[in-house]
């Protein structure tokens, strides 16, 4: 038993309890993986045949790590364990048993693109509107049905489902689902959801197969049990029905995948399935400081649906959790970048010691730009860099083509997106004609009747559209031109009509790009503000290394969902604002709100010894500046764990630093203002509506002797107070707090300021 040394008492007890149903509630950083691997090793060392052990995980990475650890403890026997993700393990079983359900053993596994291709063909054959029946939304609907073990027949015979489809004006979804399943079957193919759906079907309809695997898998362990969906739950319950030697490991406080079909009730109600269940709680957090653990506990305590536990840390108290307030999302990015620079230089850290976590992918823009301006290397995890996302590249391709019609790659990217009836054959003919006549493809398009056989009318319309964009860009601001192109190209409309989760994200990303252009248009430190100048900046932003070493020394940027299972010495959680985090879509039910709170809990517990939280009091949304209020989650953190020292920023126009310090020392007054009702519309404030009318006789002053503390007037931004001055003449930058719009940084040689009074 020497190999069990190093386990704490609760971990050891969980490892030794090998018989009967067991639930291990593993708090964040409590050594969950260690317990699973030791438990498997203990079984093998005590005579259990490794072929009779089934370990189910949610990632291949987790399975590999566990197998490597077990191999070090028991040797080659580790290779015989049935260990892997749900999909990989049950695909293996289906290969053996496929003939029982009418599939060949070499069936194809369709990925998402394959599934979408099949659905596109079906929608075309059925002559359905591909906007109303968008491929993404149809595939999501089918996936949800399969995860809930609803067959096409069940789907079409369920009155509630049919009523839902009728109300969404998509009554043929059931028929599409049925046809899709038939096509996959005819092709001898299964999609990812089928790997679980068909396993359930196999175990349900074939007693011999069910009996075989129930007796084969005498010991079953499931990692991250809180993330299982109904289909996974049924498989595990069926396989464990004979031996009942089932051990599930998880943390209800980290259940954050309901949007993928995960059902938290699986872990909350596990004891109802197994009344003689033995429960072990791993409550010691080995990852984080006491302050970080205490903050996480104070937040999650507000959830009603949970398995009670008391997570604790025996590490040092550590720093209090810093809360930073910014006046805009761009300033939030600057504050975060500055904080990382300071912490790295003062503590001798590496860039990879830092992570920035956000609720939505669109938030990465302001963070990326701030990091780049500071020369901080970074990498986006769990997603593409903002400017590398398809929808962003599509709109930028329109910009590129507008300014340079000879840009062949941009032309090929957008000529038929959104769809306008210009097929691949036509594009090929255009390219051939251009090569043959030594002219550009766009010149071919302009005179398509001369160069292209059976040229579609849409070619001329496309050329006219691009030429109209060229006129617009000469007469409009960068933002107005960009918005015009996004709208009149059809791209914005195409994304808006896709109501799937992915579609909404893409639409939000386009809006975020337009927000960035809006801010660029209003900068006072540059004279040239056309869309072509913005494009030059973007060209530099996107010219990054695509083949970065995955182990390179870079700051990590990712959504909180992508961060689960990871840990970093220092973590920044950004965007803690109502309707952003928690998401506005989560405010309609307690269960949704509690999932958002669990997401915040996951974010907090990624930090090892320093955690910083930030929010903005305003941010652009759809080209309009909206006021933001701090997230309700900040209310839920005990003030004694927080550092709310914001003396560097005025609390209100004209406020002194002493007023600021006093205001922020009263946390209740800061965060506990009444929250708007969930259904209340968001109040927005247009930038134009806030335009300042200059005072009579307004005249810009000589600012060469401007000093900190002076009161000034700007012809557009109104009255303000100079906070800081930095740089050397003639490139001095002034940070000014304006009463109406908050903080702005202006380049004095371009700013039109009138000095109202001297230093206060």
XYZ file of C-alpha atoms in Angstrom:
760
model
C 0.000 0.000 0.000
C 3.064 2.271 -0.116
C 1.954 3.522 -3.532
C -0.998 5.270 -1.846
C 1.264 7.467 0.230
C 0.853 11.109 -0.620
C -2.940 10.940 -0.816
C -4.850 12.931 1.782
C -7.344 10.958 3.956
C -10.395 11.698 1.806
C -8.558 10.932 -1.448
C -7.284 7.660 -0.010
C -10.739 6.644 1.207
C -12.182 7.261 -2.266
C -9.437 5.148 -3.866
C -9.939 2.214 -1.482
C -13.739 2.105 -1.899
C -13.840 -0.090 -5.009
C -17.126 -1.939 -4.519
C -20.596 -0.570 -5.137
C -21.704 2.859 -6.352
C -19.382 5.743 -5.469
C -19.627 9.473 -6.116
C -16.526 11.607 -5.695
C -17.374 15.299 -5.486
C -14.134 16.945 -6.508
C -13.782 20.655 -5.827
C -11.599 22.784 -8.088
C -7.899 21.962 -7.780
C -8.557 19.047 -5.428
C -6.552 16.374 -7.260
C -9.416 14.695 -9.134
C -7.245 13.161 -11.871
C -4.837 11.851 -9.245
C -7.659 10.037 -7.460
C -8.994 8.428 -10.656
C -5.573 7.167 -11.721
C -4.731 5.843 -8.250
C -8.122 4.127 -8.087
C -7.558 2.332 -11.402
C -4.023 1.346 -10.367
C -5.339 0.074 -7.033
C -7.928 -2.123 -8.806
C -5.281 -3.699 -11.046
C -2.822 -4.195 -8.171
C -5.576 -6.031 -6.306
C -6.318 -8.556 -9.019
C -8.924 -6.884 -11.226
C -8.396 -7.724 -14.903
C -7.544 -4.488 -16.716
C -9.772 -5.601 -19.628
C -12.757 -5.339 -17.258
C -12.208 -1.663 -16.417
C -13.972 1.112 -18.326
C -12.905 4.751 -17.814
C -14.853 7.439 -19.671
C -13.531 10.976 -20.119
C -14.542 14.075 -22.053
C -11.250 14.773 -23.821
C -8.612 12.626 -25.444
C -5.995 14.687 -23.626
C -7.425 13.682 -20.232
C -7.492 10.025 -21.262
C -3.866 10.119 -22.464
C -2.642 11.744 -19.266
C -4.459 9.220 -17.094
C -3.170 6.252 -19.071
C 0.406 7.548 -18.867
C 0.149 7.948 -15.100
C -1.386 4.497 -14.658
C 1.306 2.972 -16.856
C 3.974 4.331 -14.498
C 2.222 2.624 -11.578
C 1.212 -0.762 -13.029
C 3.167 -1.129 -16.269
C 1.870 -2.543 -19.597
C -1.490 -3.579 -18.089
C -2.524 0.058 -18.514
C -2.789 -0.547 -22.268
C -5.660 -3.004 -21.774
C -7.982 -0.605 -19.970
C -10.978 0.563 -21.977
C -10.259 4.254 -21.561
C -11.205 7.226 -23.700
C -13.923 9.674 -24.563
C -17.529 8.535 -24.769
C -17.413 8.845 -28.547
C -14.154 6.966 -29.035
C -15.053 4.081 -26.706
C -18.519 3.533 -28.115
C -17.383 3.911 -31.709
C -15.070 0.995 -30.935
C -18.003 -1.068 -29.655
C -20.167 -0.105 -32.618
C -17.455 -1.280 -35.035
C -17.764 -4.739 -33.486
C -21.555 -4.814 -33.233
C -22.564 -2.682 -36.237
C -24.188 -5.517 -38.156
C -26.772 -5.871 -35.358
C -28.213 -2.469 -36.297
C -27.735 -2.755 -40.061
C -24.459 -0.861 -40.453
C -21.196 -2.086 -41.969
C -18.308 -2.398 -39.520
C -16.360 0.148 -41.564
C -19.078 2.810 -41.303
C -18.014 6.384 -41.961
C -18.107 8.956 -39.159
C -19.404 12.256 -40.486
C -17.957 15.469 -39.092
C -19.969 18.683 -38.887
C -19.097 19.783 -42.432
C -20.239 16.418 -43.813
C -23.533 16.709 -41.939
C -24.094 20.224 -43.220
C -23.419 19.126 -46.768
C -26.055 16.384 -46.500
C -28.556 18.850 -45.040
C -27.904 21.412 -47.777
C -28.744 18.807 -50.395
C -31.947 17.844 -48.563
C -33.065 21.459 -48.167
C -32.426 22.081 -51.858
C -34.412 19.007 -52.892
C -37.303 19.991 -50.633
C -37.138 23.536 -52.064
C -37.070 25.059 -48.602
C -35.974 28.573 -47.739
C -32.395 28.160 -46.511
C -32.752 31.324 -44.434
C -35.746 30.030 -42.484
C -34.331 26.508 -42.423
C -30.693 27.505 -42.001
C -28.285 24.571 -42.040
C -26.844 25.431 -38.635
C -30.197 25.711 -36.895
C -31.486 22.488 -38.464
C -28.344 20.582 -37.484
C -28.558 21.937 -33.927
C -32.179 20.833 -33.693
C -31.329 17.311 -34.885
C -28.365 17.121 -32.516
C -30.515 18.143 -29.546
C -33.078 15.501 -30.450
C -30.473 12.741 -30.667
C -28.859 13.789 -27.367
C -32.281 13.422 -25.750
C -32.787 10.034 -27.480
C -35.664 11.336 -29.569
C -35.859 9.410 -32.853
C -37.370 10.871 -36.045
C -40.579 8.900 -35.400
C -40.763 10.123 -31.795
C -40.005 13.640 -32.975
C -42.873 13.732 -35.465
C -45.319 12.091 -33.060
C -44.605 14.455 -30.173
C -47.299 17.189 -30.033
C -45.138 19.588 -28.015
C -42.211 19.339 -30.422
C -44.506 19.822 -33.388
C -46.115 22.837 -31.734
C -42.669 24.367 -31.178
C -41.732 23.824 -34.821
C -45.035 25.268 -36.030
C -44.579 28.381 -33.900
C -41.090 28.874 -35.362
C -42.608 28.519 -38.854
C -40.502 25.416 -39.509
C -43.091 22.607 -39.524
C -40.951 20.370 -41.768
C -38.047 19.942 -39.343
C -39.246 16.463 -38.433
C -39.343 15.426 -42.082
C -35.857 16.852 -42.634
C -34.623 14.912 -39.588
C -36.148 11.704 -40.952
C -34.631 12.229 -44.404
C -31.231 13.097 -42.917
C -31.163 9.855 -40.907
C -32.137 7.879 -44.025
C -29.355 9.505 -46.060
C -26.746 8.761 -43.415
C -27.933 5.170 -43.150
C -27.890 4.737 -46.933
C -24.332 6.055 -46.996
C -23.273 3.776 -44.154
C -22.416 6.794 -42.044
C -22.938 8.005 -38.476
C -22.470 11.506 -37.178
C -21.024 12.251 -33.726
C -24.433 12.178 -32.045
C -25.179 8.813 -33.662
C -22.220 7.232 -31.875
C -24.138 7.640 -28.622
C -27.663 7.359 -30.033
C -26.867 4.082 -31.807
C -25.086 2.685 -28.747
C -28.240 3.265 -26.736
C -30.265 1.620 -29.488
C -27.874 -1.314 -29.546
C -28.040 -1.861 -25.769
C -31.815 -1.388 -25.696
C -32.812 -3.665 -28.567
C -30.225 -6.455 -28.326
C -30.218 -8.262 -24.958
C -27.248 -10.418 -25.939
C -25.086 -7.383 -26.642
C -26.299 -5.650 -23.497
C -25.496 -8.708 -21.374
C -22.061 -9.061 -22.979
C -20.887 -5.557 -22.081
C -22.578 -5.464 -18.694
C -20.453 -8.456 -17.687
C -17.350 -7.226 -19.462
C -17.224 -3.854 -17.731
C -17.187 -4.865 -14.084
C -15.742 -1.540 -12.940
C -16.855 1.714 -14.519
C -15.502 5.195 -13.841
C -16.802 8.434 -15.377
C -14.837 11.668 -15.219
C -16.567 15.079 -15.332
C -19.922 13.428 -14.680
C -21.616 16.811 -14.328
C -21.108 17.297 -18.076
C -22.992 14.186 -19.216
C -26.150 14.501 -21.296
C -29.194 12.230 -21.232
C -27.804 9.877 -23.870
C -24.525 9.386 -21.979
C -26.371 8.972 -18.696
C -28.505 6.144 -20.137
C -25.491 4.263 -21.526
C -23.608 4.402 -18.221
C -26.665 3.401 -16.192
C -27.351 0.445 -18.483
C -23.771 -0.835 -18.480
C -23.514 -0.587 -14.669
C -26.845 -2.293 -14.013
C -25.341 -5.726 -13.195
C -22.233 -5.038 -11.106
C -23.153 -1.540 -9.882
C -19.431 -0.966 -9.390
C -19.757 2.516 -10.769
C -17.727 5.518 -9.687
C -18.587 8.987 -10.989
C -16.299 11.936 -10.414
C -17.225 15.549 -10.878
C -18.150 18.906 -9.462
C -21.646 20.268 -9.824
C -20.178 23.752 -9.289
C -18.349 23.374 -12.610
C -21.303 22.265 -14.735
C -21.191 24.835 -17.559
C -22.206 23.002 -20.737
C -26.010 23.051 -20.706
C -25.906 24.621 -24.182
C -24.322 21.361 -25.403
C -27.003 19.278 -23.741
C -25.246 18.571 -20.425
C -27.737 17.890 -17.636
C -26.634 18.891 -14.150
C -29.452 16.771 -12.693
C -27.411 13.670 -13.574
C -24.967 14.421 -10.755
C -27.436 16.162 -8.433
C -29.783 13.153 -8.518
C -27.194 10.391 -8.682
C -28.080 9.210 -5.191
C -31.681 8.583 -6.283
C -30.420 5.978 -8.764
C -28.190 4.325 -6.146
C -29.621 4.626 -2.611
C -26.624 2.786 -1.101
C -24.250 5.295 -2.693
C -21.046 6.202 -0.864
C -20.043 9.849 -1.249
C -16.541 11.273 -0.869
C -15.838 14.991 -0.947
C -12.456 16.247 -2.096
C -12.512 19.723 -0.575
C -8.877 20.751 -0.284
C -7.815 23.014 -3.139
C -4.106 22.570 -3.879
C -4.078 25.139 -6.696
C -5.181 28.500 -5.355
C -4.490 30.833 -2.451
C -6.981 31.114 0.401
C -8.346 34.445 -0.818
C -9.118 33.075 -4.277
C -10.813 29.991 -2.826
C -12.831 32.130 -0.423
C -14.020 34.363 -3.261
C -15.107 31.321 -5.283
C -16.973 29.927 -2.269
C -18.761 33.209 -1.590
C -19.999 33.349 -5.188
C -21.161 29.747 -5.605
C -22.960 29.819 -2.237
C -25.682 31.824 -3.991
C -26.749 28.827 -6.102
C -29.713 26.927 -4.720
C -29.172 23.748 -6.729
C -25.884 22.293 -5.541
C -24.200 19.548 -3.588
C -22.925 21.253 -0.468
C -19.207 21.182 0.193
C -16.649 23.418 1.820
C -13.621 23.918 -0.372
C -10.577 25.211 1.482
C -6.924 25.959 0.848
C -3.960 25.589 3.138
C -1.788 27.799 0.955
C -0.983 31.389 1.957
C -3.773 33.990 2.040
C -2.342 35.664 -1.039
C -3.235 39.025 -2.550
C -6.740 40.345 -2.351
C -8.671 40.159 -5.601
C -8.134 43.366 -7.551
C -11.238 44.895 -9.147
C -10.521 47.361 -11.967
C -13.069 49.715 -13.460
C -12.638 51.163 -16.951
C -14.683 53.762 -18.783
C -14.740 51.767 -22.025
C -13.884 48.334 -23.346
C -10.793 49.765 -25.063
C -9.620 51.284 -21.786
C -10.288 47.967 -20.074
C -7.901 46.345 -22.557
C -5.282 48.999 -21.782
C -5.653 48.506 -18.009
C -5.247 44.744 -18.376
C -2.208 45.080 -20.661
C -0.586 47.598 -18.301
C -1.235 45.348 -15.292
C 0.352 42.370 -17.056
C 3.390 44.438 -18.030
C 3.825 45.626 -14.435
C 3.358 42.196 -12.828
C 5.736 40.532 -15.270
C 8.526 43.048 -14.790
C 8.176 43.417 -11.027
C 7.841 39.695 -10.245
C 10.140 38.148 -12.851
C 7.310 36.228 -14.523
C 6.899 34.776 -18.032
C 4.164 35.798 -20.455
C 2.669 32.305 -20.213
C 1.998 32.908 -16.511
C -0.930 35.133 -17.516
C -4.398 34.359 -18.881
C -7.219 36.666 -19.930
C -10.669 35.073 -19.730
C -13.830 36.495 -21.273
C -17.489 35.500 -21.627
C -17.763 35.900 -25.415
C -15.260 35.658 -28.261
C -16.083 39.190 -29.441
C -14.452 40.589 -26.295
C -11.040 39.492 -27.514
C -10.755 42.458 -29.910
C -10.060 45.179 -27.344
C -7.730 42.823 -25.453
C -5.787 41.839 -28.579
C -5.323 45.418 -29.715
C -4.104 46.559 -26.284
C -1.644 43.676 -26.062
C -0.303 44.371 -29.542
C 0.196 48.060 -28.806
C 2.266 47.065 -25.772
C 4.249 44.482 -27.720
C 2.889 41.664 -25.561
C 2.888 38.267 -27.333
C -0.365 36.342 -27.005
C -2.255 33.388 -28.350
C -5.974 32.766 -28.706
C -6.993 29.367 -27.338
C -10.207 27.526 -28.055
C -10.870 29.738 -31.042
C -9.364 31.870 -33.772
C -7.789 35.249 -33.342
C -10.505 37.891 -33.775
C -9.199 39.045 -37.137
C -8.786 35.473 -38.379
C -12.426 34.496 -37.925
C -14.225 33.742 -41.174
C -16.903 36.409 -40.878
C -14.297 39.076 -40.077
C -12.119 37.994 -43.005
C -15.193 38.031 -45.281
C -16.068 41.651 -44.475
C -12.430 42.732 -44.633
C -12.211 41.047 -48.049
C -14.991 43.384 -49.215
C -12.973 46.327 -47.871
C -9.854 45.067 -49.638
C -11.670 44.623 -52.941
C -13.175 48.100 -52.677
C -9.759 49.719 -52.402
C -7.985 47.340 -54.746
C -10.225 45.631 -57.341
C -7.156 43.725 -58.561
C -7.026 41.764 -55.276
C -7.878 38.336 -56.736
C -7.997 36.466 -53.434
C -10.434 38.950 -51.945
C -12.587 38.697 -55.072
C -12.736 34.903 -54.980
C -13.659 35.017 -51.299
C -16.704 37.276 -51.666
C -17.902 37.034 -55.259
C -20.557 34.514 -54.248
C -20.886 35.271 -50.554
C -23.580 35.888 -49.661
C -24.901 33.672 -52.435
C -25.725 35.602 -55.593
C -25.768 32.859 -58.229
C -22.149 33.071 -59.315
C -21.003 29.468 -59.214
C -17.556 27.904 -59.259
C -17.789 27.239 -63.003
C -18.356 30.936 -63.713
C -15.492 31.929 -61.404
C -13.219 29.459 -63.185
C -14.166 30.997 -66.542
C -13.381 34.475 -65.201
C -9.938 33.393 -64.021
C -9.162 31.667 -67.334
C -10.272 34.731 -69.335
C -8.155 37.018 -67.154
C -5.078 34.856 -67.695
C -5.726 34.556 -71.425
C -6.138 38.295 -71.961
C -3.559 39.427 -69.396
C -6.056 41.490 -67.456
C -7.426 41.280 -63.919
C -10.476 39.171 -63.010
C -12.364 42.331 -62.043
C -11.764 43.796 -65.510
C -13.194 40.599 -66.949
C -16.279 40.986 -64.784
C -16.835 44.592 -65.871
C -16.930 43.423 -69.512
C -18.337 39.970 -68.828
C -20.345 39.815 -72.074
C -17.082 40.071 -73.969
C -15.086 37.523 -72.006
C -17.459 35.056 -70.282
C -19.805 32.684 -72.069
C -23.348 32.832 -70.641
C -22.363 35.415 -68.073
C -25.061 35.655 -65.356
C -26.642 39.076 -64.776
C -25.479 38.892 -61.165
C -21.897 39.446 -62.388
C -22.757 42.944 -63.587
C -24.626 43.646 -60.378
C -21.601 42.554 -58.373
C -19.264 44.848 -60.345
C -21.664 47.780 -59.941
C -21.878 47.126 -56.207
C -18.093 47.202 -55.749
C -17.848 50.384 -57.828
C -20.541 52.005 -55.672
C -18.521 51.069 -52.589
C -15.540 52.901 -54.075
C -17.621 56.091 -54.319
C -18.936 55.705 -50.768
C -15.463 55.337 -49.262
C -14.377 58.642 -50.806
C -17.241 60.590 -49.241
C -17.956 58.864 -45.921
C -16.113 58.306 -42.664
C -14.469 54.953 -42.034
C -17.394 53.799 -39.883
C -20.116 55.006 -42.248
C -18.374 53.386 -45.215
C -17.786 50.119 -43.355
C -21.404 49.941 -42.180
C -22.637 50.688 -45.714
C -20.503 47.889 -47.166
C -21.558 45.429 -44.457
C -25.213 46.199 -45.123
C -25.285 46.510 -48.916
C -23.067 43.501 -49.571
C -25.745 41.392 -47.881
C -23.238 40.012 -45.374
C -24.833 41.634 -42.312
C -28.296 40.430 -43.304
C -27.058 36.894 -43.947
C -25.497 36.646 -40.493
C -28.458 38.319 -38.762
C -30.864 35.740 -40.152
C -28.841 32.821 -38.772
C -30.349 32.441 -35.278
C -28.164 29.536 -34.192
C -25.671 30.041 -31.364
C -22.844 30.104 -33.916
C -24.748 32.558 -36.112
C -25.353 34.933 -33.223
C -21.665 34.807 -32.330
C -20.654 35.616 -35.899
C -23.100 38.527 -36.042
C -21.770 39.864 -32.729
C -18.207 39.600 -34.057
C -19.094 41.736 -37.100
C -20.679 44.305 -34.789
C -17.527 44.269 -32.687
C -15.414 44.977 -35.782
C -17.714 47.884 -36.659
C -17.399 49.127 -33.070
C -13.615 49.180 -33.476
C -13.941 51.171 -36.715
C -16.332 53.574 -34.974
C -13.764 54.269 -32.283
C -11.053 54.654 -34.932
C -13.230 57.264 -36.692
C -13.398 59.336 -33.508
C -9.726 59.293 -32.574
C -8.268 62.749 -32.034
C -4.633 61.685 -32.315
C -4.704 61.011 -36.067
C -5.678 63.234 -38.992
C -6.367 60.614 -41.673
C -9.345 58.513 -40.583
C -10.544 56.892 -43.780
C -11.388 53.216 -44.066
C -8.234 52.722 -46.161
C -6.096 53.923 -43.220
C -7.929 51.573 -40.879
C -7.263 48.754 -43.346
C -3.526 49.453 -43.194
C -3.676 49.047 -39.411
C -5.636 45.823 -39.747
C -3.134 44.454 -42.263
C -0.475 44.818 -39.582
C -2.736 43.333 -36.906
C -3.393 40.192 -38.936
C 0.227 39.689 -39.987
C 1.030 37.360 -37.114
C 2.693 33.958 -36.918
C 0.128 31.302 -37.774
C 2.454 28.507 -36.788
C 3.392 29.642 -33.320
C 4.973 27.074 -31.083
C 2.195 25.825 -28.814
C 4.647 26.047 -25.926
C 5.738 29.576 -26.824
C 5.934 32.214 -24.117
C 2.633 33.995 -24.759
C -0.272 35.384 -22.768
C -3.297 33.077 -23.115
C -6.623 34.524 -24.293
C -9.732 32.353 -24.214
C -13.391 32.119 -23.352
C -14.142 30.840 -19.878
C -15.691 27.719 -21.392
C -12.355 26.971 -23.086
C -10.437 27.489 -19.845
C -12.083 24.660 -17.919
C -9.445 22.241 -16.641
C -6.604 24.737 -17.025
C -4.742 26.812 -14.442
C -2.523 29.894 -14.520
C -0.489 31.780 -11.907
C -2.267 35.040 -12.772
C -5.746 35.389 -14.274
C -7.691 38.404 -15.547
C -11.467 37.974 -15.842
C -12.800 40.806 -17.999
C -16.240 42.202 -18.801
C -17.976 41.705 -15.437
C -21.051 43.660 -16.461
C -24.774 43.035 -16.346
C -26.112 41.581 -19.623
C -22.596 40.518 -20.595
C -21.661 38.380 -17.601
C -24.187 37.189 -16.631
C -25.339 37.056 -20.222
C -28.599 38.804 -20.996
C -29.929 35.499 -22.348
C -29.431 33.864 -18.933
C -31.704 36.219 -17.004
C -35.011 34.524 -17.811
C -34.708 31.556 -15.458
C -32.961 30.618 -12.241
C -31.354 27.544 -13.817
C -29.751 29.643 -16.571
C -28.543 32.250 -14.091
C -27.074 29.569 -11.864
C -25.167 28.145 -14.816
C -23.695 31.611 -15.436
C -22.656 31.741 -11.778
C -20.991 28.342 -12.122
C -19.160 29.735 -15.145
C -17.868 32.601 -12.999
C -16.815 30.038 -10.373
C -14.824 28.163 -13.022
C -13.136 31.382 -14.105
C -12.148 32.326 -10.542
C -10.709 28.899 -9.783
C -8.345 28.956 -12.785
C -6.097 31.362 -10.825
C -3.258 30.057 -8.675
C -2.139 33.111 -6.728
C -3.351 36.353 -8.315
C -6.805 37.146 -9.662
C -7.925 40.428 -11.238
C -11.498 41.237 -12.263
C -12.426 44.166 -14.494
C -15.454 45.798 -16.040
C -16.289 48.832 -18.175
C -18.902 51.478 -17.442
C -19.599 51.836 -21.165
C -18.935 49.880 -24.317
C -19.953 50.044 -27.943
C -22.765 47.808 -29.101
C -24.051 47.939 -32.669
C -22.272 51.267 -33.201
C -23.877 52.878 -30.162
C -22.278 53.634 -26.827
C -24.253 51.988 -24.040
C -23.910 52.512 -20.320
C -22.981 49.389 -18.368
C -23.396 48.545 -14.715
C -21.247 46.161 -12.689
C -22.254 42.496 -12.684
C -24.443 41.252 -9.856
C -21.759 38.619 -9.300
C -19.508 41.331 -7.889
C -22.141 41.975 -5.215
C -21.803 38.365 -4.138
C -18.114 38.560 -3.252
C -17.360 39.349 0.379
C -15.767 42.818 0.409
C -12.992 41.733 2.765
C -11.415 39.702 -0.058
C -11.391 42.590 -2.565
C -9.022 45.419 -3.395
C -11.187 48.277 -4.682
C -8.524 50.975 -4.785
C -9.313 53.009 -7.900
C -7.729 56.294 -6.937
C -6.326 56.665 -10.417
C -9.781 57.252 -11.856
C -12.382 59.897 -10.981
C -15.664 58.494 -9.736
C -17.629 61.283 -11.377
C -16.998 64.514 -13.225
C -15.372 67.033 -10.966
C -14.841 64.502 -8.189
C -11.609 64.656 -6.207
C -9.323 61.701 -5.595
C -10.424 61.707 -1.938
C -14.040 61.414 -3.057
C -12.973 58.532 -5.296
C -11.197 56.686 -2.510
C -14.105 57.123 -0.120
C -16.656 55.993 -2.685
C -14.778 52.842 -3.610
C -14.179 51.919 0.013
C -17.931 51.493 0.353
C -18.471 48.368 -1.726
C -22.184 48.211 -1.036
C -22.657 51.678 -2.513
C -20.582 50.731 -5.523
C -22.020 47.396 -6.569
C -25.398 47.131 -4.841
C -27.414 49.489 -6.959
C -30.824 48.063 -8.048
C -30.577 45.790 -11.043
C -32.890 46.309 -13.977
C -35.607 43.699 -14.436
C -34.547 40.895 -16.732
C -37.094 41.801 -19.387
C -36.441 45.549 -19.267
C -34.997 46.979 -22.480
C -31.370 48.040 -22.426
C -31.064 51.804 -22.390
C -28.587 53.020 -24.939
C -26.983 56.401 -25.390
C -26.085 57.421 -28.891
C -22.752 59.155 -29.305
C -24.445 61.712 -31.538
C -27.158 62.314 -28.939
C -24.403 63.237 -26.493
C -22.717 65.638 -28.891
C -21.644 68.770 -27.081
C -22.687 72.237 -28.207
C -19.607 74.476 -27.784
C -19.884 77.514 -25.557
C -20.507 80.874 -27.303
C -17.211 82.239 -28.516
C -15.483 78.863 -28.163
C -11.891 79.132 -29.362
C -9.126 76.500 -29.105
C -6.308 77.527 -26.752
C -2.566 77.120 -27.046
C -2.065 73.847 -25.170
C 1.729 73.890 -25.125
C 1.621 74.767 -21.412
C -1.332 72.560 -20.438
C -1.008 71.120 -16.934
C -2.570 68.260 -14.959
C -5.622 69.471 -13.034
C -6.680 72.142 -15.527
C -10.334 72.379 -16.567
C -10.844 72.347 -20.333
C -13.581 72.359 -22.960
C -13.561 70.270 -26.146
C -15.778 71.309 -29.027
C -17.349 67.832 -29.222
C -16.738 66.118 -25.881
C -17.650 69.026 -23.612
C -16.103 69.976 -20.285
C -13.415 67.915 -18.627
C -10.435 67.783 -16.317
C -6.856 66.910 -17.297
C -5.737 63.767 -15.438
C -2.336 62.986 -16.946
C 0.125 64.235 -19.544
C 2.669 61.942 -21.157
C 5.156 61.976 -24.010
C 7.417 64.664 -25.463
C 6.528 67.654 -27.624
C 5.090 67.717 -30.199
C 3.541 64.313 -29.413
C 2.212 64.966 -25.911
C -0.867 62.903 -25.008
C -3.418 64.138 -22.476
C -5.782 61.882 -20.567
C -8.921 63.899 -19.832
C -12.072 62.951 -17.944
C -15.124 64.495 -19.644
C -18.361 64.853 -17.692
C -20.578 63.450 -20.433
C -18.595 60.630 -22.000
C -15.947 59.625 -19.489
C -12.207 59.297 -20.074
C -10.489 60.063 -23.389
C -6.839 60.171 -24.455
C -6.067 62.957 -26.944
C -2.960 63.972 -28.889
C -2.610 67.673 -28.060
C -1.315 68.750 -31.470
C -4.654 67.631 -32.970
C -7.035 68.137 -30.039
C -9.113 71.329 -30.097
C -9.214 72.328 -26.438
C -10.118 75.560 -24.718
C -8.524 76.014 -21.284
C -11.244 77.091 -18.835
C -9.307 77.357 -15.577
C -5.902 76.703 -14.065
C -4.798 73.850 -11.807
C -7.286 73.181 -8.997
